[in-house]
Amino acid sequence: MDTITWHRPLLWLAAAMGVLALVATVGTVVDDRTVLGADVWHKPLKFAISIAVYAVTLSW
C-alpha cells in the first residue's frame, strides 16, 4: 500500500489561516467596532476558519 503524503503548501495555508483566526478572535474580544451592527472581526474569522478547513481537506 502506498504511503499517503500531505500537500505541504496547503498545510502552510491552513497554518496561516489558523494564525489569522487567532488574531481575529483577539480582535473580536478587544475591538468593539461594528459595521451595520455586526462586529468587524466576525467576517475575517469566518473566512479564516473556512479556508483552513478547506485547505486541510484538500491537502489530505
PDB file of C-alpha atoms in Angstrom:
ATOM      1  CA  MET A   1       0.000   0.000   0.000  1.00  0.00           C
ATOM      2  CA  ASP A   2       1.272   3.471  -0.902  1.00  0.00           C
ATOM      3  CA  THR A   3       2.079   5.993   1.774  1.00  0.00           C
ATOM      4  CA  ILE A   4      -0.298   8.941   1.945  1.00  0.00           C
ATOM      5  CA  THR A   5       1.514  12.268   1.623  1.00  0.00           C
ATOM      6  CA  TRP A   6       0.002  15.589   2.539  1.00  0.00           C
ATOM      7  CA  HIS A   7       0.315  18.608   0.240  1.00  0.00           C
ATOM      8  CA  ARG A   8       2.677  20.874   2.168  1.00  0.00           C
ATOM      9  CA  PRO A   9       1.798  24.274   0.627  1.00  0.00           C
ATOM     10  CA  LEU A  10      -1.857  23.734   1.522  1.00  0.00           C
ATOM     11  CA  LEU A  11      -0.841  22.815   5.060  1.00  0.00           C
ATOM     12  CA  TRP A  12       1.097  26.093   5.257  1.00  0.00           C
ATOM     13  CA  LEU A  13      -2.013  27.913   4.072  1.00  0.00           C
ATOM     14  CA  ALA A  14      -4.060  26.170   6.754  1.00  0.00           C
ATOM     15  CA  ALA A  15      -1.485  27.150   9.393  1.00  0.00           C
ATOM     16  CA  ALA A  16      -1.557  30.784   8.224  1.00  0.00           C
ATOM     17  CA  MET A  17      -5.356  30.768   8.411  1.00  0.00           C
ATOM     18  CA  GLY A  18      -5.100  29.332  11.928  1.00  0.00           C
ATOM     19  CA  VAL A  19      -2.934  32.293  12.917  1.00  0.00           C
ATOM     20  CA  LEU A  20      -5.388  34.680  11.261  1.00  0.00           C
ATOM     21  CA  ALA A  21      -8.256  33.022  13.137  1.00  0.00           C
ATOM     22  CA  LEU A  22      -6.411  33.598  16.430  1.00  0.00           C
ATOM     23  CA  VAL A  23      -5.785  37.247  15.525  1.00  0.00           C
ATOM     24  CA  ALA A  24      -9.429  37.730  14.539  1.00  0.00           C
ATOM     25  CA  THR A  25     -10.572  36.091  17.774  1.00  0.00           C
ATOM     26  CA  VAL A  26      -8.431  38.502  19.787  1.00  0.00           C
ATOM     27  CA  GLY A  27      -9.744  41.355  17.632  1.00  0.00           C
ATOM     28  CA  THR A  28     -13.303  40.297  18.399  1.00  0.00           C
ATOM     29  CA  VAL A  29     -12.626  40.398  22.126  1.00  0.00           C
ATOM     30  CA  VAL A  30     -10.570  43.614  22.181  1.00  0.00           C
ATOM     31  CA  ASP A  31     -12.151  45.761  19.447  1.00  0.00           C
ATOM     32  CA  ASP A  32     -15.753  46.885  19.837  1.00  0.00           C
ATOM     33  CA  ARG A  33     -16.243  48.453  16.377  1.00  0.00           C
ATOM     34  CA  THR A  34     -19.220  47.408  14.278  1.00  0.00           C
ATOM     35  CA  VAL A  35     -20.361  47.820  10.682  1.00  0.00           C
ATOM     36  CA  LEU A  36     -24.138  47.873  10.275  1.00  0.00           C
ATOM     37  CA  GLY A  37     -24.496  46.215  13.671  1.00  0.00           C
ATOM     38  CA  ALA A  38     -22.051  43.366  13.025  1.00  0.00           C
ATOM     39  CA  ASP A  39     -18.627  43.008  14.627  1.00  0.00           C
ATOM     40  CA  VAL A  40     -15.871  43.898  12.130  1.00  0.00           C
ATOM     41  CA  TRP A  41     -13.833  40.820  13.085  1.00  0.00           C
ATOM     42  CA  HIS A  42     -16.520  38.175  12.523  1.00  0.00           C
ATOM     43  CA  LYS A  43     -16.158  38.027   8.733  1.00  0.00           C
ATOM     44  CA  PRO A  44     -12.342  37.579   8.738  1.00  0.00           C
ATOM     45  CA  LEU A  45     -12.759  34.944  11.468  1.00  0.00           C
ATOM     46  CA  LYS A  46     -15.309  33.001   9.428  1.00  0.00           C
ATOM     47  CA  PHE A  47     -13.171  33.181   6.284  1.00  0.00           C
ATOM     48  CA  ALA A  48     -10.042  32.049   8.133  1.00  0.00           C
ATOM     49  CA  ILE A  49     -11.804  29.045   9.646  1.00  0.00           C
ATOM     50  CA  SER A  50     -13.461  28.004   6.396  1.00  0.00           C
ATOM     51  CA  ILE A  51     -10.277  28.368   4.314  1.00  0.00           C
ATOM     52  CA  ALA A  52      -8.288  26.431   6.936  1.00  0.00           C
ATOM     53  CA  VAL A  53     -10.776  23.552   6.878  1.00  0.00           C
ATOM     54  CA  TYR A  54     -10.840  23.598   3.060  1.00  0.00           C
ATOM     55  CA  ALA A  55      -7.031  23.641   2.802  1.00  0.00           C
ATOM     56  CA  VAL A  56      -6.591  20.745   5.233  1.00  0.00           C
ATOM     57  CA  THR A  57      -9.239  18.736   3.412  1.00  0.00           C
ATOM     58  CA  LEU A  58      -7.624  19.368   0.020  1.00  0.00           C
ATOM     59  CA  SER A  59      -4.110  18.632   1.268  1.00  0.00           C
ATOM     60  CA  TRP A  60      -5.293  15.264   2.570  1.00  0.00           C
TER      61      TRP A  60
END
